[in-house]
């Protein structure tokens, strides 16, 4: 979880949400001109957008209802000062003051951004950011902001994303004002913008009516390492603060726009690389730029992969085929909110706010009138989990502002991207809170407790079986089942086991390669926090080519004393396959303990042992103390306690390596139940059970076992501590994943709804 005073909020900008009003007194700004000249993808402008200037009271109520506690918004320079300097538009001041007061009435803390690209057209006509007078202009604007809002607002941000408004607006020309200037001109603009930032800090502090906090919000893609190897981490760190971009994209740089503000100097590597393009940079300039600020803002959306190259230089790693992307085509890289934050904090040692992060989705209103955006929820969960990890590892992360609250005007893309957690119908201005809004509300309320970093990932746990070669084993596990067996004497497939003698590993997913015993120890929440000292069950498939020995198992009390604390062994069998006229040994014919001992010691096996006929689909419960044996030709699925304790009573005189196998006569006599349970209480025919439902076969002190025959769609909630499932025939789908005969998996606690379809048979089990 995040620190107790962590700031949870949403973010927007004035031009993207406010709209225009002929009577509002606002001046023109560069985006008005840019959109009128066809600069947007859809040819549309922001004259209305979300009409927030007329609807903010309702929007702030909606924020309150959705649990938003902080709002990063911008005020428009051209709205407050129509000519950029001089006259102040009192209508704008009144509107923004009322906005701030309304936020606070709704329990929302305002974070005011002075400049989110709303540059006055009147000043653009005088040279804009290229004119060094902009430093004075911006300082005058900062004075007006401090005088009019600092009594009711404590948090101020000077500039938003200079990398974008310099690079996209003046180098590449895809943003307003749509310029494609020379490299020297763009370096002059960047230097002017940083000096304007410093001048704004001075003016804000000078004219503030109470103590205020000031920050700065640059952006950039974040380099992250291809692995956790020290050399890859160092390569990513080096790239993040270096100058690998080509000149036509030089502004997309972290160090050039951060080092002067937070360290008081331009990076030496940049000064050398860019020396032929740079304006004069004086010590006075650097002192102005490096005015003390209270926090660092960073807008972080994605990152890129770096590794150490063979020659010692960093290498950029291509993303794999099918790499996830947002609707805007941006890569989904939650690693950027871990490594980016970690690297930034290590370098600058400043309290850090993520001032923007979010994603564009292809959101639509469903037939139920709601907007379901699970991709955004997954995105935010992964990114916020990475951010918490950075915080847990020592970065001073103070807050997070989700971009954005309302779907809005997305700059040159027009209305083609929906970043909001609230859907906006731009024709009617109707707002609909998306699923992600309710999810984020819970995140804020719980301070991140529900994030996946604080909860085990509840994916289906597919298991790789462990195989055992036995004197009586065969080859059907490799012939009739899809397994690579170690030999033609393979008798047992330990399909779901956390026993020391056969510990299954997770086959795939985020837990791939971990043993089931380790999962039980490290993630007890996945198994219902039972408090048991070991995974309690073991599921096997047994292929008996010849007869197994006559056996008996102890109960827990006997095993605890006589078998070094082991569990006893209660088990049950489902007959997967057998020949006609097959039989099993279940029980015995002795009437007393004395008769039992006599028959065993005198080898009267024909008189003692009770064989009963069985067929495919029969189910048998084997309690401790029950004499039993699987006969040759049978294939059994066995569900049992997690124990390997077996007492061998009789083994037909077979030899292993020339010697008889060990018998356990005395212990067997100790634990065999006399008289034996009647046959009808042990065997159940389950051939004709209702389809597409869980049919309970047994419920005892240690487990429940069901059979499920799927022939059409099946849905149910996983409500048990965990649910083991084994596909014993056919194939199908479970929550979109293909499963087939021989698959064994665990559905963890709280997994939720299970949806299955296909044509298959499964055996399921759990504990009581």
XYZ file of C-alpha atoms in Angstrom, residues 126-465:
340
model
C 5.036 38.731 -31.181
C 7.332 35.713 -31.490
C 5.901 33.423 -28.858
C 8.339 31.259 -26.912
C 11.127 32.284 -29.270
C 10.955 35.868 -28.016
C 13.033 36.269 -24.844
C 10.384 38.676 -23.621
C 8.358 35.547 -22.857
C 10.271 35.276 -19.570
C 8.842 38.581 -18.446
C 5.426 37.812 -19.919
C 5.197 34.512 -18.075
C 6.403 36.143 -14.877
C 3.648 38.762 -15.145
C 1.124 35.973 -15.671
C 2.482 34.138 -12.604
C 2.003 37.312 -10.551
C -1.662 37.491 -11.610
C -2.141 33.813 -10.770
C -0.601 34.236 -7.310
C -2.591 37.385 -6.545
C -5.915 35.848 -7.553
C -5.703 32.199 -6.509
C -3.028 31.641 -3.861
C -5.407 32.482 -1.021
C -7.563 29.452 -1.886
C -5.024 27.159 -3.587
C -1.743 25.887 -2.114
C -0.340 23.733 -4.943
C 1.000 25.163 -8.197
C 2.732 23.655 -11.231
C 4.469 25.989 -13.672
C 4.919 24.165 -16.982
C 3.417 20.977 -18.361
C 5.560 18.854 -20.676
C 7.994 21.312 -22.268
C 9.326 18.368 -24.280
C 5.976 18.350 -26.102
C 5.239 22.016 -26.605
C 8.816 22.629 -27.755
C 9.253 19.485 -29.845
C 5.764 18.790 -31.177
C 4.792 22.441 -31.462
C 7.995 24.037 -32.772
C 10.287 21.296 -34.145
C 7.956 18.787 -35.782
C 4.961 21.089 -36.190
C 2.246 18.549 -35.352
C 0.967 20.579 -32.378
C 0.108 24.241 -32.144
C 1.526 26.605 -33.220
C 2.509 24.160 -35.978
C 6.057 25.442 -36.497
C 9.013 23.578 -37.976
C 11.863 25.703 -36.740
C 15.613 25.249 -36.929
C 17.547 23.460 -34.206
C 19.035 26.697 -32.828
C 15.549 28.215 -32.616
C 14.144 25.232 -30.736
C 17.048 25.258 -28.276
C 16.368 28.952 -27.709
C 12.688 28.172 -27.072
C 13.591 25.417 -24.599
C 15.998 27.727 -22.762
C 13.390 30.488 -22.693
C 10.758 28.097 -21.335
C 13.038 26.962 -18.516
C 13.904 30.539 -17.621
C 10.199 31.412 -17.717
C 9.603 28.573 -15.279
C 12.183 30.044 -12.896
C 10.682 33.523 -13.219
C 7.241 32.087 -12.452
C 8.554 30.419 -9.293
C 9.931 33.774 -8.115
C 6.690 35.604 -8.835
C 4.457 32.930 -7.328
C 6.386 32.978 -4.071
C 6.658 36.786 -4.018
C 2.936 37.428 -4.438
C 1.469 34.360 -2.725
C -0.982 35.153 0.062
C -0.044 32.048 2.062
C 2.720 29.431 2.023
C 2.440 27.516 -1.243
C 4.056 24.469 -2.845
C 5.448 24.716 -6.364
C 6.345 21.985 -8.818
C 7.160 21.385 -12.455
C 5.756 18.615 -14.706
C 7.973 17.443 -17.587
C 7.495 14.130 -19.377
C 9.367 11.502 -21.385
C 9.446 7.844 -22.234
C 11.272 5.879 -19.559
C 14.103 3.461 -20.274
C 13.823 0.169 -18.410
C 16.196 -2.805 -18.358
C 15.691 -5.988 -20.334
C 16.545 -7.980 -17.192
C 17.524 -7.468 -13.581
C 21.169 -7.987 -14.401
C 23.257 -5.096 -13.009
C 24.712 -4.372 -16.421
C 21.253 -4.077 -18.019
C 20.021 -1.830 -15.208
C 23.032 0.436 -15.616
C 22.521 0.513 -19.385
C 18.892 1.626 -18.952
C 19.878 4.276 -16.411
C 22.542 5.589 -18.754
C 20.174 5.817 -21.717
C 17.462 7.578 -19.721
C 19.722 10.483 -18.872
C 21.754 10.493 -22.086
C 21.275 11.746 -25.636
C 20.639 8.824 -27.971
C 17.705 10.361 -29.848
C 18.264 11.679 -33.370
C 18.287 15.446 -33.757
C 14.836 15.566 -35.349
C 13.493 14.282 -32.024
C 16.031 15.857 -29.672
C 13.450 17.356 -27.278
C 12.321 13.915 -26.161
C 14.915 13.961 -23.434
C 14.846 13.686 -19.649
C 18.116 15.265 -18.534
C 17.959 18.410 -20.698
C 14.627 19.472 -19.206
C 15.199 18.179 -15.655
C 18.839 18.749 -14.748
C 18.706 22.568 -15.035
C 15.622 22.773 -12.804
C 16.607 20.238 -10.160
C 20.420 20.188 -10.352
C 21.141 23.721 -11.519
C 23.064 22.789 -14.651
C 22.612 21.471 -18.157
C 24.116 17.979 -18.584
C 27.654 18.043 -19.929
C 26.961 15.396 -22.539
C 24.166 17.524 -23.986
C 26.223 20.688 -23.930
C 28.863 18.907 -25.989
C 26.457 17.244 -28.417
C 24.353 20.345 -29.021
C 27.066 23.006 -28.792
C 26.658 24.251 -32.371
C 22.934 24.931 -31.771
C 22.904 26.423 -28.300
C 22.151 30.014 -27.360
C 24.351 31.814 -24.895
C 23.801 30.274 -21.460
C 24.903 32.373 -18.516
C 25.354 31.683 -14.831
C 22.538 34.147 -14.226
C 20.309 32.016 -16.500
C 21.075 28.884 -14.509
C 20.359 30.566 -11.182
C 17.012 31.683 -12.546
C 16.101 28.250 -13.888
C 17.134 26.477 -10.669
C 14.807 28.367 -8.336
C 13.964 26.051 -5.429
C 10.798 24.028 -5.973
C 8.940 21.739 -3.600
C 8.285 18.706 -5.762
C 8.905 17.076 -9.109
C 5.970 16.160 -11.321
C 6.399 13.591 -14.051
C 3.961 12.619 -16.778
C 4.797 8.988 -17.574
C 2.880 6.816 -20.031
C 5.288 4.233 -21.430
C 8.868 3.139 -21.794
C 11.361 1.289 -23.957
C 13.673 -1.652 -23.315
C 17.443 -1.368 -22.974
C 20.176 -3.913 -22.342
C 23.950 -3.887 -22.109
C 25.536 -4.544 -25.484
C 28.499 -6.769 -26.125
C 30.739 -3.762 -26.777
C 29.764 -2.129 -23.497
C 27.338 0.354 -25.036
C 23.597 0.128 -24.348
C 21.398 -1.579 -26.924
C 17.744 -0.891 -27.616
C 15.650 -4.060 -27.550
C 12.796 -4.533 -30.013
C 9.407 -5.260 -28.531
C 8.204 -8.808 -29.198
C 5.534 -9.521 -31.792
C 2.062 -8.772 -30.500
C 3.289 -6.424 -27.779
C 0.230 -4.862 -26.072
C -0.770 -1.360 -27.129
C -3.395 1.163 -26.140
C -6.050 2.458 -28.518
C -3.670 5.331 -29.284
C -1.041 2.793 -30.364
C 1.170 3.484 -27.344
C 2.983 0.470 -25.867
C 1.737 -0.856 -22.542
C 4.829 -0.924 -20.337
C 4.060 -0.817 -16.606
C 7.786 -1.282 -15.969
C 8.189 2.414 -16.781
C 6.477 3.394 -13.524
C 8.947 1.311 -11.563
C 12.263 1.911 -13.276
C 11.484 5.449 -14.423
C 10.493 6.562 -10.944
C 13.423 4.706 -9.391
C 15.956 6.295 -11.750
C 14.432 9.787 -11.438
C 14.438 9.689 -7.664
C 18.002 8.363 -7.504
C 19.199 11.259 -9.652
C 17.132 14.183 -8.350
C 16.149 13.210 -4.774
C 12.929 15.208 -5.070
C 9.468 14.314 -3.750
C 7.723 12.958 -6.817
C 4.159 13.099 -8.111
C 3.016 11.210 -11.188
C 1.141 14.148 -12.663
C -0.236 12.168 -15.621
C -0.683 8.498 -16.426
C -3.482 6.640 -18.154
C -4.576 5.101 -21.424
C -6.868 5.573 -24.370
C -9.353 2.754 -24.924
C -11.921 1.984 -27.597
C -14.777 2.720 -25.202
C -18.401 2.244 -26.232
C -21.723 2.399 -24.399
C -23.029 -1.156 -24.004
C -26.618 -2.284 -24.277
C -26.961 -1.974 -20.514
C -26.151 1.731 -20.738
C -22.787 1.276 -19.064
C -19.222 1.562 -20.313
C -17.155 -1.521 -19.562
C -13.423 -0.892 -19.931
C -11.557 -3.873 -18.442
C -8.428 -3.100 -20.456
C -8.087 0.264 -18.703
C -8.540 -1.394 -15.313
C -5.848 -3.945 -16.121
C -3.544 -1.186 -17.384
C -4.015 0.959 -14.272
C -3.610 -1.980 -11.931
C -0.296 -2.969 -13.488
C 1.030 0.593 -13.633
C -0.016 1.474 -10.091
C 1.423 -1.779 -8.788
C 4.738 -0.882 -10.410
C 4.544 2.589 -8.871
C 3.938 1.134 -5.422
C 6.925 -1.160 -5.884
C 9.085 1.876 -6.634
C 7.750 3.517 -3.490
C 8.334 0.356 -1.454
C 11.906 0.300 -2.744
C 12.631 3.798 -1.466
C 11.424 6.369 -3.997
C 9.661 9.321 -2.343
C 6.393 9.069 -4.292
C 3.790 11.495 -2.936
C 0.850 11.223 -5.328
C -0.733 10.033 -8.565
C -3.011 11.902 -10.977
C -4.855 9.698 -13.443
C -5.182 11.080 -16.951
C -7.978 11.834 -17.300
C -11.365 12.323 -15.666
C -13.542 13.158 -18.695
C -13.122 12.002 -22.253
C -12.075 15.193 -24.016
C -10.356 16.948 -26.898
C -7.052 15.153 -27.428
C -5.028 17.885 -29.159
C -4.042 17.007 -32.736
C -6.058 13.760 -32.520
C -9.279 15.714 -31.991
C -11.916 13.417 -30.517
C -10.377 10.164 -31.723
C -9.004 9.126 -28.324
C -10.877 8.449 -25.100
C -8.600 8.686 -22.068
C -11.301 9.390 -19.479
C -12.680 7.254 -16.697
C -15.949 9.086 -17.398
C -17.486 8.690 -20.828
C -18.647 11.873 -22.543
C -21.245 11.850 -25.309
C -19.998 14.945 -27.119
C -23.340 15.426 -28.894
C -25.406 15.550 -25.687
C -22.706 16.170 -23.043
C -24.051 13.230 -21.044
C -21.505 11.778 -18.601
C -21.327 8.038 -17.803
C -18.870 6.760 -15.205
C -16.994 3.823 -16.707
C -16.190 0.623 -14.826
C -12.668 1.974 -14.351
C -14.054 4.960 -12.425
C -15.609 2.668 -9.826
C -12.462 0.546 -9.737
C -10.280 3.631 -9.209
C -12.662 4.826 -6.507
C -11.981 1.652 -4.554
C -8.229 1.991 -5.125
C -8.332 5.499 -3.672
C -10.529 4.480 -0.747
C -8.217 1.591 0.167
C -4.977 3.457 -0.605
C -4.024 0.803 -3.113
C -4.735 -2.253 -0.973
C -6.711 -3.971 -3.746
C -3.921 -3.604 -6.332
C -2.452 -6.826 -7.634
C 0.903 -6.066 -5.991
C -0.888 -6.423 -2.662
C -2.878 -9.466 -3.754
C -1.564 -12.698 -5.216
C -2.295 -12.957 -8.917
C -5.291 -15.246 -9.155
C -4.643 -16.933 -12.436
C -5.344 -20.586 -13.135
C -2.436 -22.655 -11.828
C -1.626 -25.308 -14.442
C 0.745 -27.990 -13.154
C 3.453 -30.163 -14.673
C 3.064 -33.727 -13.337
